[in-house]
Coordinates of C-alpha atoms in Angstrom, one line a residue:
M1 CA -51.5 0.5 33.1
K2 CA -53.7 1.8 30.3
L3 CA -57.3 3.0 31.2
A4 CA -58.8 0.2 29.0
E5 CA -56.9 -2.4 31.1
A6 CA -58.1 -0.8 34.3
L7 CA -61.7 -1.0 33.0
Q8 CA -61.3 -4.7 32.3
L9 CA -59.8 -5.3 35.7
R10 CA -62.8 -3.4 37.2
A11 CA -65.2 -5.7 35.4
D12 CA -63.3 -8.7 36.5
L13 CA -63.4 -7.5 40.2
Q14 CA -67.1 -6.9 39.9
K15 CA -67.7 -10.4 38.5
R16 CA -65.5 -11.9 41.2
M17 CA -67.5 -10.1 43.9
E18 CA -70.8 -11.3 42.5
Q19 CA -69.4 -14.9 42.5
L20 CA -68.2 -14.6 46.0
A21 CA -71.5 -13.2 47.2
A22 CA -73.3 -16.1 45.6
R23 CA -71.0 -18.6 47.3
L24 CA -71.5 -16.7 50.6
Y25 CA -75.3 -17.0 50.3
D26 CA -75.0 -20.7 49.6
N27 CA -72.9 -21.3 52.7
A28 CA -74.7 -18.9 55.1
T29 CA -76.7 -21.7 56.7
V30 CA -76.2 -25.5 57.1
Q31 CA -78.1 -28.3 58.6
E32 CA -77.4 -28.8 62.3
G33 CA -74.3 -31.1 62.7
E34 CA -73.1 -30.4 59.1
A35 CA -70.2 -28.2 58.0
P36 CA -70.6 -25.6 55.1
A37 CA -69.1 -26.6 51.8
E38 CA -66.8 -23.5 52.0
D39 CA -65.7 -21.4 55.0
P40 CA -67.9 -18.3 55.0
V41 CA -65.4 -16.3 57.1
A42 CA -62.7 -16.9 54.4
L43 CA -65.2 -16.0 51.7
L44 CA -66.0 -12.8 53.5
E45 CA -62.4 -11.9 53.9
E46 CA -61.8 -12.5 50.1
Y47 CA -64.9 -10.4 49.3
E48 CA -63.6 -7.5 51.4
V49 CA -60.2 -7.6 49.7
C50 CA -61.9 -7.5 46.3
A51 CA -64.1 -4.6 47.5
A52 CA -61.1 -2.6 48.6
Q53 CA -59.4 -3.2 45.3
L54 CA -62.5 -2.3 43.4
E55 CA -63.0 0.9 45.3
E56 CA -59.4 2.0 44.6
M57 CA -59.7 1.0 40.9
M58 CA -63.0 2.9 40.5
A59 CA -61.5 6.1 42.1
R60 CA -58.5 5.9 39.8
I61 CA -60.7 5.4 36.8
N62 CA -62.9 8.3 37.7
R63 CA -60.0 10.6 38.4
T64 CA -58.5 9.6 35.0
N65 CA -61.8 10.2 33.2
C66 CA -62.1 13.7 34.8
E67 CA -58.6 14.8 33.9
T68 CA -58.3 13.3 30.4
R69 CA -59.0 15.9 27.8
T70 CA -60.1 15.2 24.2
E71 CA -61.1 17.4 21.3
A72 CA -64.7 16.8 22.4
G73 CA -64.2 17.6 26.1
T74 CA -63.2 15.5 29.0
L75 CA -63.6 11.8 29.0
T76 CA -66.3 12.1 31.7
E77 CA -68.2 14.4 29.3
L78 CA -67.9 11.9 26.5
L79 CA -69.1 9.1 28.8
A80 CA -72.1 11.3 29.7
R81 CA -72.8 12.0 26.1
R82 CA -72.6 8.3 25.2
D83 CA -74.9 7.3 28.1
C84 CA -77.5 9.8 26.9
L85 CA -77.2 8.8 23.3
K86 CA -77.8 5.1 24.4
L87 CA -80.9 6.1 26.2
R88 CA -82.2 8.2 23.3
A89 CA -81.4 5.6 20.7
G90 CA -83.0 2.8 22.7
T91 CA -86.2 4.9 23.2
Y92 CA -86.4 5.7 19.5
R93 CA -85.9 2.0 18.6
N94 CA -88.6 0.8 21.0
F95 CA -91.0 3.6 20.0
L96 CA -90.6 2.8 16.3
T97 CA -91.1 -0.9 17.0
C98 CA -94.4 0.0 18.6
A99 CA -95.3 2.6 15.9
S100 CA -94.5 0.0 13.1
S101 CA -96.5 -2.9 14.5
L102 CA -99.9 -2.4 12.9
T103 CA -102.5 -5.0 13.5
R104 CA -104.2 -6.7 10.7
R105 CA -107.9 -6.6 10.2
S106 CA -109.9 -9.6 9.0
T107 CA -113.0 -7.6 8.2
R108 CA -113.6 -3.9 7.2
S109 CA -115.7 -3.4 10.3
E110 CA -112.8 -3.9 12.7
I111 CA -111.0 -0.9 14.2
K112 CA -108.1 0.2 12.0
I113 CA -104.8 0.8 13.9
C114 CA -102.5 3.5 12.4
S115 CA -99.2 4.8 13.4
S116 CA -99.3 8.1 15.2
V117 CA -96.1 9.4 13.6
P118 CA -94.4 9.2 10.2
V119 CA -92.2 6.2 10.9
P120 CA -89.6 6.8 8.1
V121 CA -88.9 10.3 9.4
Y122 CA -88.3 9.1 12.9
R123 CA -86.4 6.0 11.7
K124 CA -83.9 8.4 10.0
R125 CA -83.5 10.2 13.4
A126 CA -83.0 6.9 15.1
D127 CA -80.3 5.9 12.6
E128 CA -78.6 9.3 13.1
L129 CA -78.6 8.8 16.9
A130 CA -77.1 5.3 16.4
C131 CA -74.4 6.7 14.1
R132 CA -73.5 9.4 16.7
L133 CA -73.4 6.8 19.4
R134 CA -71.0 4.6 17.4
E135 CA -68.8 7.7 16.8
V136 CA -68.7 8.7 20.5
D137 CA -68.1 5.1 21.6
N138 CA -65.2 4.7 19.1
A139 CA -63.7 8.0 20.4
I140 CA -64.0 6.7 24.0
Q141 CA -62.4 3.4 23.1
A142 CA -59.5 5.1 21.3
V143 CA -58.8 7.3 24.3
N144 CA -59.1 4.3 26.7
W145 CA -56.3 2.5 24.9
T146 CA -53.9 5.5 24.8
T147 CA -54.4 7.0 28.2
E148 CA -52.4 5.9 31.3
L149 CA -54.3 5.3 34.4
L150 CA -53.7 8.0 37.1

């Protein structure tokens, strides 16, 4: 199984567990004399099977990420780089949205609001971060589809 397939399976297991949890909550209590729509014991058993499968899949994915080497380092290092680039790019985008939204004045006596930074300069930095993020993400995706899961 390729790493990318394992990642898809992990996501499917996580969704399945969320759905099972919601169904468990819906069937946790019933009116006296009534039966639940679904058997909570059976739902819990299925949930536990999914949890065990998820735990095994996550361990295998993490092991594969640690041991897979690329030109830019291990896959784990690439993932950390991508996560940090996402945070940085998002912060720059939000900051620049705030810095770019200048309020309009209807009279000259109203307080003038100005940007505290040169927006075009920081917009260029934000664009560079976004470009680096795409490059790192593409590298990760390429490795995911060529690496066998350990």
